[in-house]
Tab-separated table of N, CA, C and O in Angstrom:
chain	number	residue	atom	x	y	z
A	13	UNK	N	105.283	111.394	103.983
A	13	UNK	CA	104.260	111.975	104.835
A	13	UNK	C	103.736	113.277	104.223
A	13	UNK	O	104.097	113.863	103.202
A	14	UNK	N	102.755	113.581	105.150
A	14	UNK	CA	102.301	114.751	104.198
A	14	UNK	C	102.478	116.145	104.146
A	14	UNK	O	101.940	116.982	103.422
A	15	UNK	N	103.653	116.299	105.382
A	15	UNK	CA	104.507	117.706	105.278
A	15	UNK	C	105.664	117.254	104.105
A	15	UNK	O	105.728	117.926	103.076
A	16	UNK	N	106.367	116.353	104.257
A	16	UNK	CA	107.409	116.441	103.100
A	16	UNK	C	106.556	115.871	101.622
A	16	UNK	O	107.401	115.206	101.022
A	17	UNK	N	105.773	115.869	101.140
A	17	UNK	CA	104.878	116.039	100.098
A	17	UNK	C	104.651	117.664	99.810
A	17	UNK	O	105.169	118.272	98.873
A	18	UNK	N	103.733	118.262	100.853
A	18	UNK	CA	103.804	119.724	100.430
A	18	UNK	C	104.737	120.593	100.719
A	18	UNK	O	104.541	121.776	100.442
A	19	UNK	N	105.724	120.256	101.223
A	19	UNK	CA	107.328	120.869	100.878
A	19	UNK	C	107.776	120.986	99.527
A	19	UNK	O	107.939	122.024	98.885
A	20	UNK	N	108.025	119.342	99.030
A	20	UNK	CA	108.432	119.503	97.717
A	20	UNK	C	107.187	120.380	96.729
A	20	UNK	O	107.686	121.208	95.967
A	21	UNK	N	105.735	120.274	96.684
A	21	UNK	CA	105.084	120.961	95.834
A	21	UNK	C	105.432	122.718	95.915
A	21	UNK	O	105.702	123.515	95.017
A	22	UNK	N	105.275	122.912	97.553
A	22	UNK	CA	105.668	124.964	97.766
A	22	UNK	C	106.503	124.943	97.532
A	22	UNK	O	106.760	126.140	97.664
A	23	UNK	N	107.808	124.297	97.063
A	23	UNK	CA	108.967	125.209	96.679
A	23	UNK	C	109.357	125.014	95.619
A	23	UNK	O	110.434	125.554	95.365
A	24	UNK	N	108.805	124.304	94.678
A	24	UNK	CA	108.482	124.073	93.342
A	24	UNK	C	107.409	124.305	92.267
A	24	UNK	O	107.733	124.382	91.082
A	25	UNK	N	106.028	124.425	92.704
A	25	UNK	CA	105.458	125.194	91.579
A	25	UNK	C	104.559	126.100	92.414
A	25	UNK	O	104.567	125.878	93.625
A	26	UNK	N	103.759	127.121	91.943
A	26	UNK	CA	102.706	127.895	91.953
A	26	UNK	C	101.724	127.402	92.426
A	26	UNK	O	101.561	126.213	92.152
A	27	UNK	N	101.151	127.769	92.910
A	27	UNK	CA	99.812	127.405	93.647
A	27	UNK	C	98.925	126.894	92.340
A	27	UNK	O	98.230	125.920	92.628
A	28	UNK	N	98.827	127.241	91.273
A	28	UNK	CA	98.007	127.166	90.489
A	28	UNK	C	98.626	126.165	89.691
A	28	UNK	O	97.915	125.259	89.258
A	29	UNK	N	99.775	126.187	89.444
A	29	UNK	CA	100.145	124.191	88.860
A	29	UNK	C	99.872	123.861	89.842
A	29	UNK	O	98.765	123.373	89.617
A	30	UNK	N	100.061	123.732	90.927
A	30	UNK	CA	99.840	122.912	91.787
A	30	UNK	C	98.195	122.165	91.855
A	30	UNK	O	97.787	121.022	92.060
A	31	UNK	N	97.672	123.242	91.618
A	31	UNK	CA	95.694	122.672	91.567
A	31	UNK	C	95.612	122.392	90.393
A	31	UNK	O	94.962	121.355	90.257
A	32	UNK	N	96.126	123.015	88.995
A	32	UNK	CA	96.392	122.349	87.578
A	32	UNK	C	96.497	120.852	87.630
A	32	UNK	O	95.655	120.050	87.229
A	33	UNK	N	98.038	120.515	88.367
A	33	UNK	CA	98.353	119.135	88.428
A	33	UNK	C	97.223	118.418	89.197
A	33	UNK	O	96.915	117.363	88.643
A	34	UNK	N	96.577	118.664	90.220
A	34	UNK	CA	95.945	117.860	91.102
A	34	UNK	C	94.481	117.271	90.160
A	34	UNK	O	94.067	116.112	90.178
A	35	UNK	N	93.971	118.256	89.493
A	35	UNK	CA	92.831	118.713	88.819
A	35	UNK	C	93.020	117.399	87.648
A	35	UNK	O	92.322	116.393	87.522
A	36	UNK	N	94.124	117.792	86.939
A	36	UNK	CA	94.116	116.558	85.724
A	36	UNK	C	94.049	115.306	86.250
A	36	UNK	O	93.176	114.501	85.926
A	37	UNK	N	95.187	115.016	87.292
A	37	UNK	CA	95.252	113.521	87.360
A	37	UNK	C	93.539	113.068	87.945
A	37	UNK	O	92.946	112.154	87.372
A	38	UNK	N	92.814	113.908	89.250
A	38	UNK	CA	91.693	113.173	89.653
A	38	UNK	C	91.196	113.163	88.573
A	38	UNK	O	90.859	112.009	88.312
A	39	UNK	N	90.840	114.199	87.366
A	39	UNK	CA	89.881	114.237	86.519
A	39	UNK	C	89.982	112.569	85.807
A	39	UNK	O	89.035	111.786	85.733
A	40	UNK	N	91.121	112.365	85.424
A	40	UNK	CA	91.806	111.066	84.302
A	40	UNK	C	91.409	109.878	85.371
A	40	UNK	O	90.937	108.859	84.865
A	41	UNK	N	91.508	109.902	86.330
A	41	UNK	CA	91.267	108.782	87.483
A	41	UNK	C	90.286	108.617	87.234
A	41	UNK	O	90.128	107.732	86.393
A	42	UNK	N	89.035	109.305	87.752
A	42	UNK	CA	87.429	109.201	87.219
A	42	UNK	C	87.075	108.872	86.168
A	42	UNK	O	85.945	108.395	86.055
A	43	UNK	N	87.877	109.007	85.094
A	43	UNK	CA	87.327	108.534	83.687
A	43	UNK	C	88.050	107.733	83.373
A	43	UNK	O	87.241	106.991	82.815
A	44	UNK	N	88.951	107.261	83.274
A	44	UNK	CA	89.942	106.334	83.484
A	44	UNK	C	89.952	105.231	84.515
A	44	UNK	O	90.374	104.241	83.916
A	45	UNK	N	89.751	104.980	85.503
A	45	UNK	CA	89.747	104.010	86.344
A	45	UNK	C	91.351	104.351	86.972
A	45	UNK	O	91.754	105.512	86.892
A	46	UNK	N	92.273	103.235	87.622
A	46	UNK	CA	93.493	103.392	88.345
A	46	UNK	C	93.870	102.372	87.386
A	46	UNK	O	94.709	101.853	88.122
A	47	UNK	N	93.936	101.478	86.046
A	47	UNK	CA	94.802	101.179	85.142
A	47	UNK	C	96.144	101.427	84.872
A	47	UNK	O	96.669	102.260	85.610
A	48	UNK	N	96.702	101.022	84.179
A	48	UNK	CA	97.941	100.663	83.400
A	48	UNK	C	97.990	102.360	82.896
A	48	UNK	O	98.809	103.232	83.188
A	49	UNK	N	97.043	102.402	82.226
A	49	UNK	CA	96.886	104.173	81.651
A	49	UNK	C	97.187	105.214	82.358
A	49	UNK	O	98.077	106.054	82.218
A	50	UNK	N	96.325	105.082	83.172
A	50	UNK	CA	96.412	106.200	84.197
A	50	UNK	C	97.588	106.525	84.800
A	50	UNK	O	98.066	107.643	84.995
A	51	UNK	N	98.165	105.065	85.178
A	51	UNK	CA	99.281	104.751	86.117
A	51	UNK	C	100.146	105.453	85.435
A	51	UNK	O	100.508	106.410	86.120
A	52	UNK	N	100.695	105.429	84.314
A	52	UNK	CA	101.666	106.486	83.218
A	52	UNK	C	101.585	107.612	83.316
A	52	UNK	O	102.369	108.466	83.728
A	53	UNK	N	100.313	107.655	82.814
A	53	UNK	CA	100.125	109.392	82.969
A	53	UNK	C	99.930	109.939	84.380
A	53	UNK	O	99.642	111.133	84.449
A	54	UNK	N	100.000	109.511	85.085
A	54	UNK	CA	100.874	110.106	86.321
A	54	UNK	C	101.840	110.389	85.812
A	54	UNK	O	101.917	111.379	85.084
A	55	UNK	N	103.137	109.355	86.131
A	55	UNK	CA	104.181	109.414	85.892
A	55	UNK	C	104.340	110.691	85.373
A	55	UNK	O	104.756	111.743	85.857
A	56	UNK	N	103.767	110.254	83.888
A	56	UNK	CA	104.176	111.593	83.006
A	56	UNK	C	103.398	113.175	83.487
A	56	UNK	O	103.815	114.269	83.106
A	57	UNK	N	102.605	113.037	84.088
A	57	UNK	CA	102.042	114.404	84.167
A	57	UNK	C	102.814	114.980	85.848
A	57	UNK	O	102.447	116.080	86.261
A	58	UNK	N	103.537	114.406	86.440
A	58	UNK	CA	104.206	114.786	87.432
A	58	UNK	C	105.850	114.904	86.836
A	58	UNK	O	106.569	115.679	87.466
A	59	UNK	N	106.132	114.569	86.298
A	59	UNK	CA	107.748	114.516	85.427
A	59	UNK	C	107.685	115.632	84.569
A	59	UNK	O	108.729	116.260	84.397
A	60	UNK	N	106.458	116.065	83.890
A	60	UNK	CA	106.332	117.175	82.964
A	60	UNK	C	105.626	118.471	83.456
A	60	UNK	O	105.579	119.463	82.729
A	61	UNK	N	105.113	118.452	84.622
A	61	UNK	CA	104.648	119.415	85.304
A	61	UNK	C	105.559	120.878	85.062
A	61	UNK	O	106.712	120.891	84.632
A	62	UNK	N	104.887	121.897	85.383
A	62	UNK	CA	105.910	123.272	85.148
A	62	UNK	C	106.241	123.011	86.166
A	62	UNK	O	105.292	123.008	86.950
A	63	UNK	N	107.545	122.670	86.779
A	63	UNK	CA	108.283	123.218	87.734
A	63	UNK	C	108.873	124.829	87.550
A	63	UNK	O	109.011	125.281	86.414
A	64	UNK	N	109.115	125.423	88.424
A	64	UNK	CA	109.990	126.967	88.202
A	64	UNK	C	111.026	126.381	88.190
A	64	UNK	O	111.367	125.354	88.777
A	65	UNK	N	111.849	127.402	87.129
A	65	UNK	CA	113.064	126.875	86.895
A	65	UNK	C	114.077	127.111	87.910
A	65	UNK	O	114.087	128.092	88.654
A	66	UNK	N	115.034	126.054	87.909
A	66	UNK	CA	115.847	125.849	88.893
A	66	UNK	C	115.129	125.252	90.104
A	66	UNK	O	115.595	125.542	91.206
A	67	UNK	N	114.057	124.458	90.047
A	67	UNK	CA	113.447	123.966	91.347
A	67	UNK	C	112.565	123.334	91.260
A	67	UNK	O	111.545	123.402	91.947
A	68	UNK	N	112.923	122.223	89.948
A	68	UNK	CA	112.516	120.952	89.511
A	68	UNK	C	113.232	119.661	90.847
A	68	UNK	O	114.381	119.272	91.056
A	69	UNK	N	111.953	119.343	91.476
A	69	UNK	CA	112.230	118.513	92.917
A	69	UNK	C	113.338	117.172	92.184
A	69	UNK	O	113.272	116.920	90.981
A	70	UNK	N	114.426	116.326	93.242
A	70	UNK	CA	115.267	115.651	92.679
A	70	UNK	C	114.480	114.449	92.109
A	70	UNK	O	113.283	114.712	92.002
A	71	UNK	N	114.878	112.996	91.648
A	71	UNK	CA	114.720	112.414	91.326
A	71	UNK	C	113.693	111.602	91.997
A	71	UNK	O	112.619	111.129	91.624
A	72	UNK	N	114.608	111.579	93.534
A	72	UNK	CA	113.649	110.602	94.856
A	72	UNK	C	112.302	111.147	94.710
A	72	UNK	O	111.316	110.416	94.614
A	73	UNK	N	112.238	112.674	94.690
A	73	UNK	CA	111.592	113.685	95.336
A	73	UNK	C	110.041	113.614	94.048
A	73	UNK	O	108.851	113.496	94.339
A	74	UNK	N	110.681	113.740	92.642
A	74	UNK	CA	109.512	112.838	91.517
A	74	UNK	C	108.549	111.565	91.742
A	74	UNK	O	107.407	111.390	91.318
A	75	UNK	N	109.385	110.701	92.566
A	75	UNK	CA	108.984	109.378	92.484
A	75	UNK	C	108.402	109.696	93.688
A	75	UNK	O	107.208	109.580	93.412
A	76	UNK	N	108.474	110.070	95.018
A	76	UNK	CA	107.419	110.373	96.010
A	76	UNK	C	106.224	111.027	95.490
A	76	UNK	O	105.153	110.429	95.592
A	77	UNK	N	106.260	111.908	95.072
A	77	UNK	CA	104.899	112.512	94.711
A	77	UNK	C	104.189	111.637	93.275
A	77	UNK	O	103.031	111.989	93.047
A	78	UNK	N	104.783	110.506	92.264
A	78	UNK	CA	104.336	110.262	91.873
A	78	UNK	C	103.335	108.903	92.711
A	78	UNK	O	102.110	108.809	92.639
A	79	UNK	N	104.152	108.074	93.381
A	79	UNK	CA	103.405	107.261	94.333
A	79	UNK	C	102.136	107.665	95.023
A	79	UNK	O	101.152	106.926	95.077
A	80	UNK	N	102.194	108.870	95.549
A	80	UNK	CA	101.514	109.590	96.130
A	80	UNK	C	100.165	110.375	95.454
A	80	UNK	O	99.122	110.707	96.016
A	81	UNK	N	100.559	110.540	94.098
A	81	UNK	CA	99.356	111.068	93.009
A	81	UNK	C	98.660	109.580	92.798
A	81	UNK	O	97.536	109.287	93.205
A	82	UNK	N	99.449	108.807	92.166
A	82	UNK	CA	98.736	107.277	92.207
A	82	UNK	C	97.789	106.763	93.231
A	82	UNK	O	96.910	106.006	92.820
A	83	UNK	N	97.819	107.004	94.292
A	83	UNK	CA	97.383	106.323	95.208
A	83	UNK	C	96.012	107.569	95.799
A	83	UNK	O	95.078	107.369	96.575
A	84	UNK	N	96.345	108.617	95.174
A	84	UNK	CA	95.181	109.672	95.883
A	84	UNK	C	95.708	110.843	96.798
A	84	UNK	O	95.295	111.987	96.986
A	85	UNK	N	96.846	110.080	97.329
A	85	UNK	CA	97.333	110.926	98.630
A	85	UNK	C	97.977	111.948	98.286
A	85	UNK	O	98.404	112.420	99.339
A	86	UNK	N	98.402	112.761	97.194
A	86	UNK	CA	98.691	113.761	96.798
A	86	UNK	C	97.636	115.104	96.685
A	86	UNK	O	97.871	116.260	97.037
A	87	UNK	N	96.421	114.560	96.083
A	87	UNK	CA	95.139	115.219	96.322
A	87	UNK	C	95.096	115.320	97.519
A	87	UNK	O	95.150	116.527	97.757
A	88	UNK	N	95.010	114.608	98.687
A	88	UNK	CA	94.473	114.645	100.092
A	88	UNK	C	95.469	115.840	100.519
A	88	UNK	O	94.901	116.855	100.923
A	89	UNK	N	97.046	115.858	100.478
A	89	UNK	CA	97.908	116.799	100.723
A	89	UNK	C	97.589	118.113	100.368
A	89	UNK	O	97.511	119.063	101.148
A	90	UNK	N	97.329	118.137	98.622
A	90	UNK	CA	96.689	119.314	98.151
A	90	UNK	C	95.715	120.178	99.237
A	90	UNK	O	95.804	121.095	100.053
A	91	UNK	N	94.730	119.246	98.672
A	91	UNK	CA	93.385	120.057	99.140
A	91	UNK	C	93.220	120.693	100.895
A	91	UNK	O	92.596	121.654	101.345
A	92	UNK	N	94.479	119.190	101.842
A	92	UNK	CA	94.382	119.672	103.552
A	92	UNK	C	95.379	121.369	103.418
A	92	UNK	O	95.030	122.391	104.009
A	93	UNK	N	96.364	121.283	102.691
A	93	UNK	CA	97.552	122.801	102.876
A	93	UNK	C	96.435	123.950	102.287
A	93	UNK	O	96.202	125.039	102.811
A	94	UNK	N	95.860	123.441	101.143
A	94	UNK	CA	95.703	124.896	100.130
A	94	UNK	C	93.902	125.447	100.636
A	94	UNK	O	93.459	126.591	100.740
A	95	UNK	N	93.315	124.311	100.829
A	95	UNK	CA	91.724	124.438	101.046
A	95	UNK	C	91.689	124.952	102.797
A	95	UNK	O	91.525	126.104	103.198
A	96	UNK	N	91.908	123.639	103.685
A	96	UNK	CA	91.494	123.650	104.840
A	96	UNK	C	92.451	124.929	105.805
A	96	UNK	O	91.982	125.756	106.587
A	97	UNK	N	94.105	124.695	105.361
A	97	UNK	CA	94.692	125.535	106.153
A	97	UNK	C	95.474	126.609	105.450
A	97	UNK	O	96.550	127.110	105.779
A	98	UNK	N	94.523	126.917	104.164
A	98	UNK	CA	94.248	127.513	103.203
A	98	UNK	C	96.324	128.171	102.842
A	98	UNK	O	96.490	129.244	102.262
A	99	UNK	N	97.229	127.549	103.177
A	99	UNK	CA	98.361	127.507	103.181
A	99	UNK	C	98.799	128.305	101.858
A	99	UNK	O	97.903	128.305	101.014
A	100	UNK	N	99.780	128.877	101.542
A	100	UNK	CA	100.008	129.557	100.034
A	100	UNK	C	101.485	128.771	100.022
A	100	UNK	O	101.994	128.542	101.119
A	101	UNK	N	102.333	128.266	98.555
A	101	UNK	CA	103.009	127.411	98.483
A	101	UNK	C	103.883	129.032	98.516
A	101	UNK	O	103.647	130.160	98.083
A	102	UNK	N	105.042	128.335	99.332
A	102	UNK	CA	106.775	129.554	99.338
A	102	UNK	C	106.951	129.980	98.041
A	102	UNK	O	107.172	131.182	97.894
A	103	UNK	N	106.903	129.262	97.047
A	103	UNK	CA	107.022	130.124	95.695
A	103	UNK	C	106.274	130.944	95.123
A	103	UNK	O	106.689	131.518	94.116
A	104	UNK	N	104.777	131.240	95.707
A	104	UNK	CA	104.416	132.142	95.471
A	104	UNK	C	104.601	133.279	95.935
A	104	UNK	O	104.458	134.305	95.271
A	105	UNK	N	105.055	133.229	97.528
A	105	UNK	CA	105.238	134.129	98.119
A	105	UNK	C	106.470	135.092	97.741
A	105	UNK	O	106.328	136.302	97.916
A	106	UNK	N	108.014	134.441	97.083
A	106	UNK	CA	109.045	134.875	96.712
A	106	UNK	C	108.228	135.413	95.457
A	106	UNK	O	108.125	136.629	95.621
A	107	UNK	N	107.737	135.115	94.531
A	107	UNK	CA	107.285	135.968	93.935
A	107	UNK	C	106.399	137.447	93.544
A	107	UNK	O	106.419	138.352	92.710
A	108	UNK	N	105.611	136.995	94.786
A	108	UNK	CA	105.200	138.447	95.575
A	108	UNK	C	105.845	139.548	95.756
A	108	UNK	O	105.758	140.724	95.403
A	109	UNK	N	106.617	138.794	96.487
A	109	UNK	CA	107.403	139.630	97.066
A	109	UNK	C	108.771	140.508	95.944
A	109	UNK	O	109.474	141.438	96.340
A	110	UNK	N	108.822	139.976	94.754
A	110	UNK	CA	109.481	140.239	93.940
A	110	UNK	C	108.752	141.434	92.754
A	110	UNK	O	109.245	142.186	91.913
A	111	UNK	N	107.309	141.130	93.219
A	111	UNK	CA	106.421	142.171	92.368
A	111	UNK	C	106.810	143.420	93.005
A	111	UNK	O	107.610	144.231	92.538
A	112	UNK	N	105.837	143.566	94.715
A	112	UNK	CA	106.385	144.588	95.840
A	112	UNK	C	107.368	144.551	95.277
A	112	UNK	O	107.243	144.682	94.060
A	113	UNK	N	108.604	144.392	95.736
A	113	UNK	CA	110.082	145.462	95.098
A	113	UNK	C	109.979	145.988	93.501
A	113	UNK	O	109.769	147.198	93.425
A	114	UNK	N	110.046	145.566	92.728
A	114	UNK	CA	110.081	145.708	91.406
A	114	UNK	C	108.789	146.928	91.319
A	114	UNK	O	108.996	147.777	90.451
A	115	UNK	N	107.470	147.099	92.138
A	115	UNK	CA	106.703	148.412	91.839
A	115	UNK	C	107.093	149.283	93.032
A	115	UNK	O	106.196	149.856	93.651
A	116	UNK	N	107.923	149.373	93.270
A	116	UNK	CA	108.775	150.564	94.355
A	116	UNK	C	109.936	151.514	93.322
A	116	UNK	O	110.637	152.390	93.828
């Protein structure tokens, strides 16, 4: 569903992989079609994504969001958290918040 979709993305990358990742795969879809090709490079462009370290999502947790990039519905997740309810992913925020302390 599409809270445990943008769970695993906020507590695993940056807001900006996060639109990175979303950005390549539609782009490759459009020029690509939904093929054999494409279908991989999912795979691979969600398996190789920057995760922050130590919070590379588990195995299950890969294969959901790759289903989910395949099919579109990863974009739809994207764009409803980050665009409409303009949401900021938890890892950015721990990082924020790590700037604040560190310029004190």
């Amino acid at each position: 569903d599409f809270e445990t979709l943008w769970g695993i993305l906020e507590q695993s990358l940056h807001k900006t992989q996060i639109k990175d990742l979303d950005a390549i795969i539609e782009r490759k879809r459009l020029e690509w079609g939904e093929g054999e090709v494409f279908q991989q490079f999912v795979a691979d462009a969600v398996c190789n994504a920057s995760w922050i370290e130590g919070k590379k999502p588990k195995d299950e947790e890969i294969k959901q969001l790759i289903v989910a990039a395949r099919s579109g519905q990863l974009s739809d997740v994207i764009e409803l958290y980050t665009e409409i309810l303009k949401k900021k992913p938890k890892s950015d925020e721990v990082s924020s918040n790590k700037q604040q302390e560190a310029a004190k």
